[in-house]
Amino acid sequence: MLSVLFLALSLAIDAFAAAICCGANGGGRGLRLRDSLMVGLWFGGFQTGMTLIGGAFGDRLSQYLWRAGQLSAFGLLAFLGLRMVWEALSPQRENSTPRYELRPLPLAALALATSLDALAAGVSLAYLGQALISSSLVIGAVAFLLSVTGGLLGQSAGSRLHQWASLAGGAVLIALGVKILLT
């Protein structure tokens, strides 16, 4: 089970980075604990689900579907990252409302994009004979914990350095997209 824990940590790094971006781009107000918990639930839930899907249907997934998933993840992360950079560089209005809201569609896009590697991990777990359900739950729990932590860390940086944190967060999302595309 120690190997599953290390796998879970390596899979959750992307979710951790994306959660930091969510917290950093909180429009200067940062994330509340409730928001960070929501980010953690989305990311942890997707990591769990994608691991289960990979383990259950991995032998049926074709290379075509995998490549389409990579391209989709790259597109989503690049779009969200570029939007964060654009908003950070746009003139800010006084007393404007927070520019980033935790809405289901952007969160689902980030969660999906950062959990594609969990799909491949699920395939590997199935072939190695690991207990798929318990391994998936460990992977999801680690992603949840790291995502909540990342959201809170991002809040700390974002509330003080919103523009620079948004620029850095956008760059990180773009880099994650490129990483997914290249692997």
Tab-separated table of C-alpha atoms in Angstrom:
chain	number	residue	atom	x	y	z
A	1	MET	CA	0.000	0.000	0.000
A	2	LEU	CA	3.022	2.269	0.408
A	3	SER	CA	3.521	2.179	-3.362
A	4	VAL	CA	-0.092	3.318	-3.831
A	5	LEU	CA	0.531	6.228	-1.457
A	6	PHE	CA	3.582	7.338	-3.462
A	7	LEU	CA	1.580	6.954	-6.664
A	8	ALA	CA	-1.200	9.055	-5.135
A	9	LEU	CA	1.258	11.798	-4.197
A	10	SER	CA	2.710	11.911	-7.694
A	11	LEU	CA	-0.763	12.007	-9.257
A	12	ALA	CA	-1.944	14.787	-6.932
A	13	ILE	CA	0.856	17.243	-7.770
A	14	ASP	CA	-1.036	18.612	-10.792
A	15	ALA	CA	-4.190	19.029	-8.716
A	16	PHE	CA	-2.161	20.740	-5.982
A	17	ALA	CA	-0.719	23.224	-8.502
A	18	ALA	CA	-4.152	23.906	-10.016
A	19	ALA	CA	-5.643	24.413	-6.536
A	20	ILE	CA	-2.930	26.958	-5.742
A	21	CYS	CA	-3.966	28.773	-8.920
A	22	CYS	CA	-7.613	28.735	-7.832
A	23	GLY	CA	-6.684	30.211	-4.479
A	24	ALA	CA	-4.295	32.756	-5.954
A	25	ASN	CA	-6.852	33.985	-8.460
A	26	GLY	CA	-9.588	34.605	-5.956
A	27	GLY	CA	-9.989	38.207	-7.068
A	28	GLY	CA	-7.950	39.562	-4.189
A	29	ARG	CA	-10.261	37.998	-1.626
A	30	GLY	CA	-8.753	34.525	-1.845
A	31	LEU	CA	-10.585	31.322	-1.137
A	32	ARG	CA	-12.496	30.688	2.007
A	33	LEU	CA	-12.071	27.310	3.694
A	34	ARG	CA	-15.409	26.263	2.216
A	35	ASP	CA	-14.155	27.090	-1.282
A	36	SER	CA	-10.948	25.146	-0.716
A	37	LEU	CA	-12.962	22.152	0.453
A	38	MET	CA	-15.062	22.368	-2.708
A	39	VAL	CA	-11.916	22.459	-4.873
A	40	GLY	CA	-10.615	19.449	-2.952
A	41	LEU	CA	-13.853	17.546	-3.488
A	42	TRP	CA	-13.816	18.200	-7.228
A	43	PHE	CA	-10.167	17.235	-7.655
A	44	GLY	CA	-10.278	14.292	-5.260
A	45	GLY	CA	-13.531	13.030	-6.776
A	46	PHE	CA	-12.164	13.181	-10.302
A	47	GLN	CA	-8.903	11.480	-9.271
A	48	THR	CA	-10.905	8.682	-7.648
A	49	GLY	CA	-13.316	8.335	-10.554
A	50	MET	CA	-10.684	8.414	-13.272
A	51	THR	CA	-8.615	5.783	-11.455
A	52	LEU	CA	-11.687	3.558	-11.215
A	53	ILE	CA	-12.554	4.099	-14.883
A	54	GLY	CA	-8.984	3.326	-15.920
A	55	GLY	CA	-8.962	0.147	-13.878
A	56	ALA	CA	-12.363	-1.036	-15.044
A	57	PHE	CA	-12.184	-0.132	-18.724
A	58	GLY	CA	-8.482	0.351	-19.359
A	59	ASP	CA	-8.134	-2.602	-21.661
A	60	ARG	CA	-10.938	-1.186	-23.805
A	61	LEU	CA	-9.568	2.353	-24.064
A	62	SER	CA	-7.882	2.916	-27.391
A	63	GLN	CA	-4.876	5.111	-28.109
A	64	TYR	CA	-7.201	7.387	-30.079
A	65	LEU	CA	-9.314	8.145	-27.014
A	66	TRP	CA	-6.217	8.709	-24.913
A	67	ARG	CA	-4.770	11.179	-27.436
A	68	ALA	CA	-8.109	13.004	-27.677
A	69	GLY	CA	-8.121	13.252	-23.887
A	70	GLN	CA	-4.629	14.715	-23.891
A	71	LEU	CA	-5.570	17.296	-26.502
A	72	SER	CA	-8.735	18.203	-24.590
A	73	ALA	CA	-6.848	18.576	-21.324
A	74	PHE	CA	-4.230	20.754	-23.013
A	75	GLY	CA	-6.931	22.926	-24.580
A	76	LEU	CA	-8.826	23.374	-21.313
A	77	LEU	CA	-5.747	24.181	-19.261
A	78	ALA	CA	-4.322	26.499	-21.911
A	79	PHE	CA	-7.640	28.333	-22.219
A	80	LEU	CA	-8.059	28.768	-18.457
A	81	GLY	CA	-4.401	29.734	-18.034
A	82	LEU	CA	-4.510	32.294	-20.838
A	83	ARG	CA	-7.718	33.731	-19.390
A	84	MET	CA	-6.036	34.147	-15.996
A	85	VAL	CA	-3.039	35.875	-17.605
A	86	TRP	CA	-5.323	38.124	-19.690
A	87	GLU	CA	-7.363	39.150	-16.643
A	88	ALA	CA	-4.223	39.795	-14.605
A	89	LEU	CA	-2.901	42.135	-17.299
A	90	SER	CA	-6.235	43.880	-17.936
A	91	PRO	CA	-6.844	47.241	-16.279
A	92	GLN	CA	-8.551	46.724	-12.936
A	93	ARG	CA	-11.582	48.703	-11.879
A	94	GLU	CA	-11.943	50.038	-8.380
A	95	ASN	CA	-14.373	48.091	-6.212
A	96	SER	CA	-14.842	45.476	-8.906
A	97	THR	CA	-16.242	42.128	-7.988
A	98	PRO	CA	-13.850	39.196	-7.795
A	99	ARG	CA	-12.873	38.138	-11.296
A	100	TYR	CA	-12.668	34.457	-10.545
A	101	GLU	CA	-15.574	32.517	-9.204
A	102	LEU	CA	-15.572	28.853	-8.336
A	103	ARG	CA	-18.179	27.654	-10.769
A	104	PRO	CA	-18.845	24.001	-11.609
A	105	LEU	CA	-17.777	24.107	-15.266
A	106	PRO	CA	-14.282	25.591	-14.756
A	107	LEU	CA	-13.723	23.360	-11.726
A	108	ALA	CA	-14.824	20.267	-13.655
A	109	ALA	CA	-12.527	21.238	-16.533
A	110	LEU	CA	-9.563	21.649	-14.194
A	111	ALA	CA	-10.406	18.450	-12.339
A	112	LEU	CA	-10.691	16.491	-15.567
A	113	ALA	CA	-7.509	17.915	-17.026
A	114	THR	CA	-5.487	17.200	-13.893
A	115	SER	CA	-6.836	13.671	-13.467
A	116	LEU	CA	-6.074	12.172	-16.869
A	117	ASP	CA	-2.903	10.630	-15.501
A	118	ALA	CA	-5.068	8.889	-12.886
A	119	LEU	CA	-6.835	7.138	-15.776
A	120	ALA	CA	-3.523	5.622	-16.854
A	121	ALA	CA	-2.688	4.794	-13.243
A	122	GLY	CA	-5.965	2.901	-12.946
A	123	VAL	CA	-5.025	0.791	-15.961
A	124	SER	CA	-1.653	0.035	-14.355
A	125	LEU	CA	-3.227	-0.851	-11.017
A	126	ALA	CA	-5.586	-3.286	-12.697
A	127	TYR	CA	-2.765	-5.009	-14.558
A	128	LEU	CA	-0.631	-5.193	-11.407
A	129	GLY	CA	-3.471	-6.819	-9.472
A	130	GLN	CA	-3.773	-4.017	-6.912
A	131	ALA	CA	-7.061	-3.600	-5.061
A	132	LEU	CA	-8.697	-1.074	-7.367
A	133	ILE	CA	-11.341	0.403	-5.063
A	134	SER	CA	-9.107	0.949	-2.033
A	135	SER	CA	-6.272	2.255	-4.222
A	136	SER	CA	-8.669	4.668	-5.945
A	137	LEU	CA	-9.921	5.931	-2.593
A	138	VAL	CA	-6.359	6.529	-1.368
A	139	ILE	CA	-5.545	8.392	-4.591
A	140	GLY	CA	-8.690	10.521	-4.238
A	141	ALA	CA	-8.077	11.240	-0.552
A	142	VAL	CA	-4.516	12.389	-1.191
A	143	ALA	CA	-5.688	14.595	-4.077
A	144	PHE	CA	-8.398	16.037	-1.817
A	145	LEU	CA	-5.964	16.864	0.994
A	146	LEU	CA	-3.330	18.370	-1.292
A	147	SER	CA	-5.960	20.370	-3.205
A	148	VAL	CA	-7.424	21.866	-0.042
A	149	THR	CA	-3.917	22.719	1.128
A	150	GLY	CA	-3.051	24.188	-2.270
A	151	GLY	CA	-6.180	26.321	-2.300
A	152	LEU	CA	-5.364	27.738	1.100
A	153	LEU	CA	-1.720	28.371	0.153
A	154	GLY	CA	-2.836	30.102	-3.029
A	155	GLN	CA	-5.202	32.235	-0.985
A	156	SER	CA	-2.326	33.386	1.163
A	157	ALA	CA	-0.283	34.489	-1.848
A	158	GLY	CA	-3.233	35.725	-3.881
A	159	SER	CA	-4.660	38.022	-1.263
A	160	ARG	CA	-1.382	39.964	-1.089
A	161	LEU	CA	-0.056	39.637	-4.619
A	162	HIS	CA	-3.172	39.095	-6.709
A	163	GLN	CA	-1.892	40.298	-10.091
A	164	TRP	CA	1.428	38.452	-9.888
A	165	ALA	CA	-0.240	35.364	-8.421
A	166	SER	CA	-2.744	35.362	-11.296
A	167	LEU	CA	0.060	35.656	-13.836
A	168	ALA	CA	1.994	32.834	-12.192
A	169	GLY	CA	-1.144	30.731	-11.828
A	170	GLY	CA	-2.016	31.165	-15.494
A	171	ALA	CA	1.535	30.218	-16.480
A	172	VAL	CA	1.352	27.102	-14.289
A	173	LEU	CA	-1.928	26.007	-15.895
A	174	ILE	CA	-0.464	26.502	-19.369
A	175	ALA	CA	2.653	24.546	-18.361
A	176	LEU	CA	0.494	21.711	-16.989
A	177	GLY	CA	-1.359	21.606	-20.298
A	178	VAL	CA	1.897	21.403	-22.247
A	179	LYS	CA	3.158	18.679	-19.894
A	180	ILE	CA	0.010	16.625	-20.486
A	181	LEU	CA	0.316	17.138	-24.230
A	182	LEU	CA	3.951	16.010	-24.292
A	183	THR	CA	3.560	12.910	-22.097
